[in-house]
Tab-separated table of C-alpha atoms and ligand atoms in Angstrom:
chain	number	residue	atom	x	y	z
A	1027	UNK	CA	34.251	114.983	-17.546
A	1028	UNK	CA	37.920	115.748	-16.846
A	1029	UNK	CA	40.734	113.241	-17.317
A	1030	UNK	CA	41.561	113.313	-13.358
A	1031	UNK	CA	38.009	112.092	-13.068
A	1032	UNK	CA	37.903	109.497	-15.333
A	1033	UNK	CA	41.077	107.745	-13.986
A	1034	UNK	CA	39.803	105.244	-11.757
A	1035	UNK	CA	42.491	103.299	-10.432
A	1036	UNK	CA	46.552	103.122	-9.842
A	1037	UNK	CA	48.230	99.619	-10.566
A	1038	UNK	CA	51.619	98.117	-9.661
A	1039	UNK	CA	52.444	96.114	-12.327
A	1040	UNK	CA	55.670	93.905	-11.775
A	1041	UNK	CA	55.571	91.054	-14.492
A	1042	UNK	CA	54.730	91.147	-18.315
A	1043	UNK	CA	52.929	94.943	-18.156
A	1044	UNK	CA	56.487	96.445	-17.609
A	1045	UNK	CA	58.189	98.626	-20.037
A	1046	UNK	CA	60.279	96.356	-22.435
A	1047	UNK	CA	58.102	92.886	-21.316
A	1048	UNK	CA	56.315	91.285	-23.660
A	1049	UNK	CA	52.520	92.612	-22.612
A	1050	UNK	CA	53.433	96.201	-21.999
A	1051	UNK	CA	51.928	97.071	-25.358
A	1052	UNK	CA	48.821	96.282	-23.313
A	1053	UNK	CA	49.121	99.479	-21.485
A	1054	UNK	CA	50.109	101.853	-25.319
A	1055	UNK	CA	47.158	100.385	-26.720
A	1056	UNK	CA	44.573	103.629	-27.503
A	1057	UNK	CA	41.958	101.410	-27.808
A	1058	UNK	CA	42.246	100.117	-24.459
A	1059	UNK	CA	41.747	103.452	-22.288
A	1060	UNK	CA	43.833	105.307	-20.694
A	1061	UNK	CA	47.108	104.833	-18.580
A	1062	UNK	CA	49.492	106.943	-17.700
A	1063	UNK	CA	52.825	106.025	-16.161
A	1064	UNK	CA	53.540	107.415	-12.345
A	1065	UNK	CA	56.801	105.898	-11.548
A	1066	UNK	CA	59.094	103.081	-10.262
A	1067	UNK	CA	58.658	101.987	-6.859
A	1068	UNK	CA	57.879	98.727	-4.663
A	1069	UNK	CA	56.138	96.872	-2.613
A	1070	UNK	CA	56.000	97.916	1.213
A	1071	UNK	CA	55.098	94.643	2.097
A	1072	UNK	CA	57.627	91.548	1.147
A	1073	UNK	CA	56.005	88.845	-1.255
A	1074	UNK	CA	57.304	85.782	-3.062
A	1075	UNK	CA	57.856	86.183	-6.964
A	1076	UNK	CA	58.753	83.165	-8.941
A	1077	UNK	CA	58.181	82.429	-12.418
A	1078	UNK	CA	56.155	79.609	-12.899
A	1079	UNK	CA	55.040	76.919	-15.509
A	1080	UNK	CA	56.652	76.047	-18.890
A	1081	UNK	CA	55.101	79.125	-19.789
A	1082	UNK	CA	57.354	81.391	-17.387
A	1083	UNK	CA	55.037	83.137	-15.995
A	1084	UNK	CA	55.583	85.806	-13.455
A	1085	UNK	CA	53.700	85.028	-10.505
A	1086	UNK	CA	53.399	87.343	-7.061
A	1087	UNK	CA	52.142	85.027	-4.409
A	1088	UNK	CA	49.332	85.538	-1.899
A	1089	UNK	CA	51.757	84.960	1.233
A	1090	UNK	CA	52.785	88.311	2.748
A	1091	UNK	CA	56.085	88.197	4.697
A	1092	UNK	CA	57.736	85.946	2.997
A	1093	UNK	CA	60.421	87.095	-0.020
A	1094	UNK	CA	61.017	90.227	-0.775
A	1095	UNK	CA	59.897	94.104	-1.206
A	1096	UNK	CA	59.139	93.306	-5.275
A	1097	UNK	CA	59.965	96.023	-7.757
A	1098	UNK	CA	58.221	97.303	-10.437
A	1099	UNK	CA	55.916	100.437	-12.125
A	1100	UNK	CA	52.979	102.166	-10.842
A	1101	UNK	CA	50.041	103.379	-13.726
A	1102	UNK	CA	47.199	105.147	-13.414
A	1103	UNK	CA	44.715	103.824	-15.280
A	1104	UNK	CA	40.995	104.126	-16.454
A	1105	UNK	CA	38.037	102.264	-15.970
A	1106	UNK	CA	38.487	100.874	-19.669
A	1107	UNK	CA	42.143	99.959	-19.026
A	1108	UNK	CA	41.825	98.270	-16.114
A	1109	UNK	CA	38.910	96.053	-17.718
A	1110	UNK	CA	41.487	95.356	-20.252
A	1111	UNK	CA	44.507	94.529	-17.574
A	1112	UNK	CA	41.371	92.452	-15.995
A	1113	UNK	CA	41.203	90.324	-19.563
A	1114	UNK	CA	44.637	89.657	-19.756
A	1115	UNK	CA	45.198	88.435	-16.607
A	1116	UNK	CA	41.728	86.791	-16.206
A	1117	UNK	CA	40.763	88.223	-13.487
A	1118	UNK	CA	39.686	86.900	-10.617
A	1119	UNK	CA	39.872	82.999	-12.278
A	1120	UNK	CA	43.543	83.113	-12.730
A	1121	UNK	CA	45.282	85.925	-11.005
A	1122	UNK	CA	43.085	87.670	-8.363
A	1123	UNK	CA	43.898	91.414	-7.616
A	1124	UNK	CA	44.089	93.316	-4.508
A	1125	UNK	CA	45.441	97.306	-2.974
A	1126	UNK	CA	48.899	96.549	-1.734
A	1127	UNK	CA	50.886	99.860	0.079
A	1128	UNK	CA	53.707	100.538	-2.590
A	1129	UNK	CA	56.658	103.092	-2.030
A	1130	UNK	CA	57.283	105.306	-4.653
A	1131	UNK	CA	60.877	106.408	-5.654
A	1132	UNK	CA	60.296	109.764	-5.174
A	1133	UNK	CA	59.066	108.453	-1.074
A	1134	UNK	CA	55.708	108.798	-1.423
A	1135	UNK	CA	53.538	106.253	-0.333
A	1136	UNK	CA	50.302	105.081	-2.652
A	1137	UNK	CA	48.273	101.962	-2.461
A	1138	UNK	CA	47.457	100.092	-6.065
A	1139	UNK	CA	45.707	97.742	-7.149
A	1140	UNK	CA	48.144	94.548	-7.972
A	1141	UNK	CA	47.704	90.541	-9.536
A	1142	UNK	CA	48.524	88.480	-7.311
A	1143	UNK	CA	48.284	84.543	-7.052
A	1144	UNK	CA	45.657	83.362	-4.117
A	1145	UNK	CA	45.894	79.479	-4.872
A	1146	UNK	CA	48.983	77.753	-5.565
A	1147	UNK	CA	51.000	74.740	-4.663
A	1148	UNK	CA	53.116	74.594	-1.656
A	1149	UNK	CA	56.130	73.695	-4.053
A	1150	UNK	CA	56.075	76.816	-5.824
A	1151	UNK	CA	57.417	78.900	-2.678
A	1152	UNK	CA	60.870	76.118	-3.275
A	1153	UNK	CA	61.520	78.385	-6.270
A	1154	UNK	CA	64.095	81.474	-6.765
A	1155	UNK	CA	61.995	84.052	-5.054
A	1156	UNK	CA	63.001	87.040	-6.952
A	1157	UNK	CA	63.124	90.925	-6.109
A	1158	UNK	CA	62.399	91.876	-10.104
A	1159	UNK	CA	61.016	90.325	-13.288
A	1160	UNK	CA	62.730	90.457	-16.545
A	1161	UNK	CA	61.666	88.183	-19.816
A	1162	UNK	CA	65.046	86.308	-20.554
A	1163	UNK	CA	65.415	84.843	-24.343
A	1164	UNK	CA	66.468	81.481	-21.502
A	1165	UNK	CA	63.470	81.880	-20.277
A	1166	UNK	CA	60.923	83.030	-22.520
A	1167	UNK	CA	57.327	84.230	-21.668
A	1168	UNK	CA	54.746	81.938	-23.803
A	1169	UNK	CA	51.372	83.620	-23.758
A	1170	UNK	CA	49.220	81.020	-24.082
A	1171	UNK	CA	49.384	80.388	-20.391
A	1172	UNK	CA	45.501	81.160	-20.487
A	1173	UNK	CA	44.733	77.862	-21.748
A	1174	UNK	CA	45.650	77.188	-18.082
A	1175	UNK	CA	44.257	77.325	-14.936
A	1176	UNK	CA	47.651	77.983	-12.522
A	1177	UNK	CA	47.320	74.795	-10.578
A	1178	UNK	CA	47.227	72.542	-13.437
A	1179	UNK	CA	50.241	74.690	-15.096
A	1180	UNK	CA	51.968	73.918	-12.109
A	1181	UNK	CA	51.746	70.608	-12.227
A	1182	UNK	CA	53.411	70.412	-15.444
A	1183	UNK	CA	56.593	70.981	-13.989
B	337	LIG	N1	51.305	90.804	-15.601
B	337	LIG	C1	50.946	91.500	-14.408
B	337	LIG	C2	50.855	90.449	-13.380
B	337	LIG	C3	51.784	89.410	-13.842
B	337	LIG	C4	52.025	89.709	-15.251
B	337	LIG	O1	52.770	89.160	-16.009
B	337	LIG	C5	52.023	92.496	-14.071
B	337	LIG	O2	52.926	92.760	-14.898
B	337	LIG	O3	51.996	93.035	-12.958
């Protein structure tokens, strides 16, 4: 089978999976398929990205219209990869993923698969809603948000 064929899926990652975050090494990994970088671009529809938790955590919410047209990196992935991206955002317990309309920088217009959060707590819409996510040494990213489930990572604010 070809390599076109065996690439099953485009994501728009906008969190940890970008270059220079801390879980982009995610995407390099050989052993976890196949991904191949298809450029910058953003959301057509506006959504609200905070970072969450103790943990800062990025987190796209499930509320369409409100925020802002989020930046970040489209992929093209295969079946093994997005497994993988599946793991590490433990899919569809914690983040749940869904095709979203992105606009490429080059203008072209693709839908992708992103993570998104479906349940969350009214309060965490009161937070900076941002248009970009960058790990901060301020804010650090802890990765052992997974012991988690959001809503009681929420709470511990
Ligand atoms: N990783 C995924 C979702 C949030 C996160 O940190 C991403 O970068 O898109």
């Amino acid at each position: 089978m070809g390599e076109k064929l065996r690439m099953a899926a485009r994501v728009f990652v906008y969190g940890t999976l970008k270059r220079g975050e801390p879980n982009h090494h995610w995407l390099t990994k050989k052993e976890n398929g196949q991904a191949r970088f298809l450029g910058r671009g953003k959301t057509d529809t506006k959504f609200p990205l905070v970072v969450g938790t103790r943990y800062n955590i990025p987190f796209l919410l499930a509320r369409p219209g409100e925020g802002n047209h989020i930046e970040g990196e489209v992929y093209e992935v295969d079946q093994t990869m997005l497994s993988k991206l599946d793991i590490l955002e433990d899919y569809p317990d914690y983040y749940d993923r869904e095709q979203q309309t992105i606009l490429m920088e080059q203008n072209e217009t693709i839908q992708c698969w992103l993570y998104l959060i479906r349940n969350f707590p009214e309060k965490m819409l009161a937070k900076e809603l941002l248009i970009s996510y960058h790990n901060t040494p301020e804010r650090p990213y802890n990765e052992n948000y997974l012991e988690s489930c959001p809503e009681d990572l929420a709470m511990d604010e």
